[in-house]
C-alpha cells in the first residue's frame, strides 16, 4: 500500500500540473498525449488497488486451499507474489509517466515527482525482485497444471 500512496501522490501532482500548464491555447491535460498518460496512470492505480485488496482477502481467509489452482497454491503466496510484481511495476510506470508530463521540469530536483521517481525504483527489488516472483508464480502454475480461468 505504501507504493500505491507514492504513485497516487505523483499522479495527483501531475494531474494538477496538467490542468494549470497550457500549450497551444489549452491545458496540456486536454492534449491527447498527456490525457492518455493520465488515463493510463488512473488505470494502473486502480488495478493495483484491486490486486492488493484481493491478496489481502485471500490472506485474511487463512484457508490453505484458497489459491486459484487449489492445494498446489498455499495460503496466499501466489496472490502475494502476483500483487508484488503487478503493483511495483505499475507504480514505476505511473511515476515515470507523471515525470514525463512535467517535461524538462520533471527531471529537476525542484519537483516532488522527481524525488518520488528516485524513491520508487527500489520497490521493484524490495521483497524479492520481480523476476524471482515471476519464477515462483510460473512454478506454481506448472505444478497446478494451468492458470486461473
PDB file of C-alpha atoms in Angstrom:
ATOM      1  CA  UNK A   1       0.000   0.000   0.000  1.00  0.00           C
ATOM      2  CA  UNK A   2       2.929   2.356   0.627  1.00  0.00           C
ATOM      3  CA  UNK A   3       3.848   2.002  -3.009  1.00  0.00           C
ATOM      4  CA  UNK A   4       0.325   2.844  -4.038  1.00  0.00           C
ATOM      5  CA  UNK A   5       0.441   6.037  -1.964  1.00  0.00           C
ATOM      6  CA  UNK A   6       3.614   7.171  -3.745  1.00  0.00           C
ATOM      7  CA  UNK A   7       2.018   6.535  -7.141  1.00  0.00           C
ATOM      8  CA  UNK A   8      -1.195   8.332  -6.157  1.00  0.00           C
ATOM      9  CA  UNK A   9       0.835  11.343  -4.966  1.00  0.00           C
ATOM     10  CA  UNK A  10       2.840  11.531  -8.212  1.00  0.00           C
ATOM     11  CA  UNK A  11      -0.341  11.165 -10.277  1.00  0.00           C
ATOM     12  CA  UNK A  12      -2.180  13.869  -8.304  1.00  0.00           C
ATOM     13  CA  UNK A  13       0.721  16.295  -8.706  1.00  0.00           C
ATOM     14  CA  UNK A  14       0.963  15.565 -12.451  1.00  0.00           C
ATOM     15  CA  UNK A  15      -2.809  15.940 -12.862  1.00  0.00           C
ATOM     16  CA  UNK A  16      -2.761  19.312 -11.126  1.00  0.00           C
ATOM     17  CA  UNK A  17       0.142  20.424 -13.323  1.00  0.00           C
ATOM     18  CA  UNK A  18      -1.667  19.200 -16.480  1.00  0.00           C
ATOM     19  CA  UNK A  19      -4.676  21.361 -15.501  1.00  0.00           C
ATOM     20  CA  UNK A  20      -2.588  24.505 -14.921  1.00  0.00           C
ATOM     21  CA  UNK A  21       0.086  24.325 -17.633  1.00  0.00           C
ATOM     22  CA  UNK A  22      -1.062  25.490 -21.044  1.00  0.00           C
ATOM     23  CA  UNK A  23       0.315  24.842 -24.506  1.00  0.00           C
ATOM     24  CA  UNK A  24      -1.199  25.768 -27.857  1.00  0.00           C
ATOM     25  CA  UNK A  25      -4.042  27.620 -26.176  1.00  0.00           C
ATOM     26  CA  UNK A  26      -5.320  24.954 -23.774  1.00  0.00           C
ATOM     27  CA  UNK A  27      -4.252  22.995 -20.689  1.00  0.00           C
ATOM     28  CA  UNK A  28      -1.776  20.243 -21.584  1.00  0.00           C
ATOM     29  CA  UNK A  29      -4.073  17.657 -19.986  1.00  0.00           C
ATOM     30  CA  UNK A  30      -6.555  18.299 -22.794  1.00  0.00           C
ATOM     31  CA  UNK A  31      -3.981  17.269 -25.391  1.00  0.00           C
ATOM     32  CA  UNK A  32      -4.348  13.621 -26.346  1.00  0.00           C
ATOM     33  CA  UNK A  33      -0.811  12.535 -25.454  1.00  0.00           C
ATOM     34  CA  UNK A  34      -0.942  13.881 -21.911  1.00  0.00           C
ATOM     35  CA  UNK A  35      -4.576  12.874 -21.440  1.00  0.00           C
ATOM     36  CA  UNK A  36      -3.737   9.280 -22.358  1.00  0.00           C
ATOM     37  CA  UNK A  37      -0.882   9.246 -19.827  1.00  0.00           C
ATOM     38  CA  UNK A  38      -3.266  10.463 -17.120  1.00  0.00           C
ATOM     39  CA  UNK A  39      -5.796   7.786 -18.087  1.00  0.00           C
ATOM     40  CA  UNK A  40      -3.112   5.069 -18.048  1.00  0.00           C
ATOM     41  CA  UNK A  41      -1.980   6.243 -14.614  1.00  0.00           C
ATOM     42  CA  UNK A  42      -5.523   6.066 -13.308  1.00  0.00           C
ATOM     43  CA  UNK A  43      -5.950   2.522 -14.654  1.00  0.00           C
ATOM     44  CA  UNK A  44      -2.625   1.324 -13.206  1.00  0.00           C
ATOM     45  CA  UNK A  45      -3.525   2.743  -9.791  1.00  0.00           C
ATOM     46  CA  UNK A  46      -6.989   1.171  -9.904  1.00  0.00           C
ATOM     47  CA  UNK A  47      -5.634  -2.221 -10.975  1.00  0.00           C
ATOM     48  CA  UNK A  48      -3.012  -2.121  -8.222  1.00  0.00           C
ATOM     49  CA  UNK A  49      -5.609  -1.300  -5.593  1.00  0.00           C
ATOM     50  CA  UNK A  50      -7.783  -4.239  -6.696  1.00  0.00           C
ATOM     51  CA  UNK A  51      -4.867  -6.682  -6.734  1.00  0.00           C
ATOM     52  CA  UNK A  52      -3.841  -5.601  -3.220  1.00  0.00           C
ATOM     53  CA  UNK A  53      -7.404  -5.977  -1.939  1.00  0.00           C
ATOM     54  CA  UNK A  54      -7.680  -9.435  -3.457  1.00  0.00           C
ATOM     55  CA  UNK A  55      -4.356 -10.607  -1.999  1.00  0.00           C
ATOM     56  CA  UNK A  56      -5.368  -9.257   1.426  1.00  0.00           C
ATOM     57  CA  UNK A  57      -8.750 -11.002   1.171  1.00  0.00           C
ATOM     58  CA  UNK A  58      -7.087 -14.325   0.338  1.00  0.00           C
ATOM     59  CA  UNK A  59      -4.590 -13.939   3.186  1.00  0.00           C
ATOM     60  CA  UNK A  60      -7.371 -12.987   5.627  1.00  0.00           C
ATOM     61  CA  UNK A  61      -9.304 -16.145   4.800  1.00  0.00           C
ATOM     62  CA  UNK A  62      -6.436 -18.287   6.065  1.00  0.00           C
ATOM     63  CA  UNK A  63      -7.601 -21.294   4.042  1.00  0.00           C
ATOM     64  CA  UNK A  64      -4.629 -23.365   2.787  1.00  0.00           C
ATOM     65  CA  UNK A  65      -6.672 -24.274  -0.301  1.00  0.00           C
ATOM     66  CA  UNK A  66      -7.537 -20.691  -1.188  1.00  0.00           C
ATOM     67  CA  UNK A  67      -5.323 -20.291  -4.228  1.00  0.00           C
ATOM     68  CA  UNK A  68      -6.925 -20.240  -7.669  1.00  0.00           C
ATOM     69  CA  UNK A  69      -5.267 -23.561  -8.549  1.00  0.00           C
ATOM     70  CA  UNK A  70      -6.206 -25.415  -5.354  1.00  0.00           C
ATOM     71  CA  UNK A  71      -3.830 -27.218  -2.973  1.00  0.00           C
ATOM     72  CA  UNK A  72      -0.700 -26.524  -5.052  1.00  0.00           C
ATOM     73  CA  UNK A  73      -1.046 -22.824  -4.201  1.00  0.00           C
ATOM     74  CA  UNK A  74      -0.911 -22.342  -0.434  1.00  0.00           C
ATOM     75  CA  UNK A  75      -2.096 -19.565   1.833  1.00  0.00           C
ATOM     76  CA  UNK A  76      -1.975 -16.552  -0.459  1.00  0.00           C
ATOM     77  CA  UNK A  77       1.651 -16.938  -1.528  1.00  0.00           C
ATOM     78  CA  UNK A  78       0.604 -16.973  -5.161  1.00  0.00           C
ATOM     79  CA  UNK A  79      -1.600 -13.879  -4.808  1.00  0.00           C
ATOM     80  CA  UNK A  80       1.052 -12.046  -2.794  1.00  0.00           C
ATOM     81  CA  UNK A  81       3.689 -12.696  -5.452  1.00  0.00           C
ATOM     82  CA  UNK A  82       1.370 -11.548  -8.225  1.00  0.00           C
ATOM     83  CA  UNK A  83       0.427  -8.413  -6.262  1.00  0.00           C
ATOM     84  CA  UNK A  84       4.078  -7.560  -5.652  1.00  0.00           C
ATOM     85  CA  UNK A  85       5.005  -7.793  -9.325  1.00  0.00           C
ATOM     86  CA  UNK A  86       1.878  -6.127 -10.705  1.00  0.00           C
ATOM     87  CA  UNK A  87       1.938  -3.259  -8.222  1.00  0.00           C
ATOM     88  CA  UNK A  88       5.653  -2.492  -8.189  1.00  0.00           C
ATOM     89  CA  UNK A  89       5.762  -2.361 -11.994  1.00  0.00           C
ATOM     90  CA  UNK A  90       2.530  -0.380 -12.313  1.00  0.00           C
ATOM     91  CA  UNK A  91       3.732   2.139  -9.755  1.00  0.00           C
ATOM     92  CA  UNK A  92       7.003   2.548 -11.626  1.00  0.00           C
ATOM     93  CA  UNK A  93       5.022   3.310 -14.809  1.00  0.00           C
ATOM     94  CA  UNK A  94       2.755   5.805 -13.002  1.00  0.00           C
ATOM     95  CA  UNK A  95       5.650   7.776 -11.550  1.00  0.00           C
ATOM     96  CA  UNK A  96       7.553   7.636 -14.860  1.00  0.00           C
ATOM     97  CA  UNK A  97       4.525   8.987 -16.772  1.00  0.00           C
ATOM     98  CA  UNK A  98       3.937  11.637 -14.129  1.00  0.00           C
ATOM     99  CA  UNK A  99       7.511  12.816 -14.532  1.00  0.00           C
ATOM    100  CA  UNK A 100       7.068  12.825 -18.318  1.00  0.00           C
ATOM    101  CA  UNK A 101       4.032  15.117 -18.009  1.00  0.00           C
ATOM    102  CA  UNK A 102       6.276  17.722 -16.362  1.00  0.00           C
ATOM    103  CA  UNK A 103       8.605  17.626 -19.354  1.00  0.00           C
ATOM    104  CA  UNK A 104      12.059  19.102 -18.669  1.00  0.00           C
ATOM    105  CA  UNK A 105      10.899  20.356 -15.291  1.00  0.00           C
ATOM    106  CA  UNK A 106      10.225  16.742 -14.275  1.00  0.00           C
ATOM    107  CA  UNK A 107      13.899  15.847 -14.042  1.00  0.00           C
ATOM    108  CA  UNK A 108      14.903  18.758 -11.835  1.00  0.00           C
ATOM    109  CA  UNK A 109      15.252  18.422  -8.097  1.00  0.00           C
ATOM    110  CA  UNK A 110      12.603  21.131  -7.737  1.00  0.00           C
ATOM    111  CA  UNK A 111       9.683  18.714  -8.068  1.00  0.00           C
ATOM    112  CA  UNK A 112       8.257  16.119  -5.707  1.00  0.00           C
ATOM    113  CA  UNK A 113       7.725  13.854  -8.711  1.00  0.00           C
ATOM    114  CA  UNK A 114      11.489  13.734  -9.391  1.00  0.00           C
ATOM    115  CA  UNK A 115      12.101  12.701  -5.775  1.00  0.00           C
ATOM    116  CA  UNK A 116       9.394  10.037  -5.970  1.00  0.00           C
ATOM    117  CA  UNK A 117      10.940   8.770  -9.210  1.00  0.00           C
ATOM    118  CA  UNK A 118      14.229   8.142  -7.394  1.00  0.00           C
ATOM    119  CA  UNK A 119      12.469   6.553  -4.417  1.00  0.00           C
ATOM    120  CA  UNK A 120      10.186   4.106  -6.245  1.00  0.00           C
ATOM    121  CA  UNK A 121      12.831   2.370  -8.358  1.00  0.00           C
ATOM    122  CA  UNK A 122      13.927   0.105  -5.478  1.00  0.00           C
ATOM    123  CA  UNK A 123      10.291  -1.017  -4.989  1.00  0.00           C
ATOM    124  CA  UNK A 124      10.802  -3.442  -7.846  1.00  0.00           C
ATOM    125  CA  UNK A 125      13.619  -5.056  -5.842  1.00  0.00           C
ATOM    126  CA  UNK A 126      12.258  -4.937  -2.267  1.00  0.00           C
ATOM    127  CA  UNK A 127      10.674  -8.172  -1.042  1.00  0.00           C
ATOM    128  CA  UNK A 128      12.388 -10.013  -3.863  1.00  0.00           C
ATOM    129  CA  UNK A 129      12.967  -8.880  -7.434  1.00  0.00           C
ATOM    130  CA  UNK A 130      10.042  -9.183  -9.832  1.00  0.00           C
ATOM    131  CA  UNK A 131      11.902 -11.885 -11.760  1.00  0.00           C
ATOM    132  CA  UNK A 132      12.089 -14.124  -8.679  1.00  0.00           C
ATOM    133  CA  UNK A 133       8.360 -13.703  -8.094  1.00  0.00           C
ATOM    134  CA  UNK A 134       7.647 -14.490 -11.756  1.00  0.00           C
ATOM    135  CA  UNK A 135       9.724 -17.648 -11.445  1.00  0.00           C
ATOM    136  CA  UNK A 136       7.805 -18.802  -8.336  1.00  0.00           C
ATOM    137  CA  UNK A 137       4.440 -17.930  -9.942  1.00  0.00           C
ATOM    138  CA  UNK A 138       5.358 -19.948 -13.038  1.00  0.00           C
ATOM    139  CA  UNK A 139       6.434 -22.940 -10.914  1.00  0.00           C
ATOM    140  CA  UNK A 140       3.133 -22.942  -9.040  1.00  0.00           C
ATOM    141  CA  UNK A 141       1.121 -22.629 -12.256  1.00  0.00           C
ATOM    142  CA  UNK A 142       3.026 -25.511 -13.836  1.00  0.00           C
ATOM    143  CA  UNK A 143       2.667 -27.654 -10.721  1.00  0.00           C
ATOM    144  CA  UNK A 144      -1.085 -26.963 -10.646  1.00  0.00           C
ATOM    145  CA  UNK A 145      -1.460 -27.767 -14.342  1.00  0.00           C
ATOM    146  CA  UNK A 146      -2.843 -24.475 -15.604  1.00  0.00           C
ATOM    147  CA  UNK A 147      -3.832 -20.955 -14.905  1.00  0.00           C
ATOM    148  CA  UNK A 148      -6.796 -19.155 -13.429  1.00  0.00           C
ATOM    149  CA  UNK A 149      -9.885 -19.445 -15.668  1.00  0.00           C
TER     150      UNK A 149
END
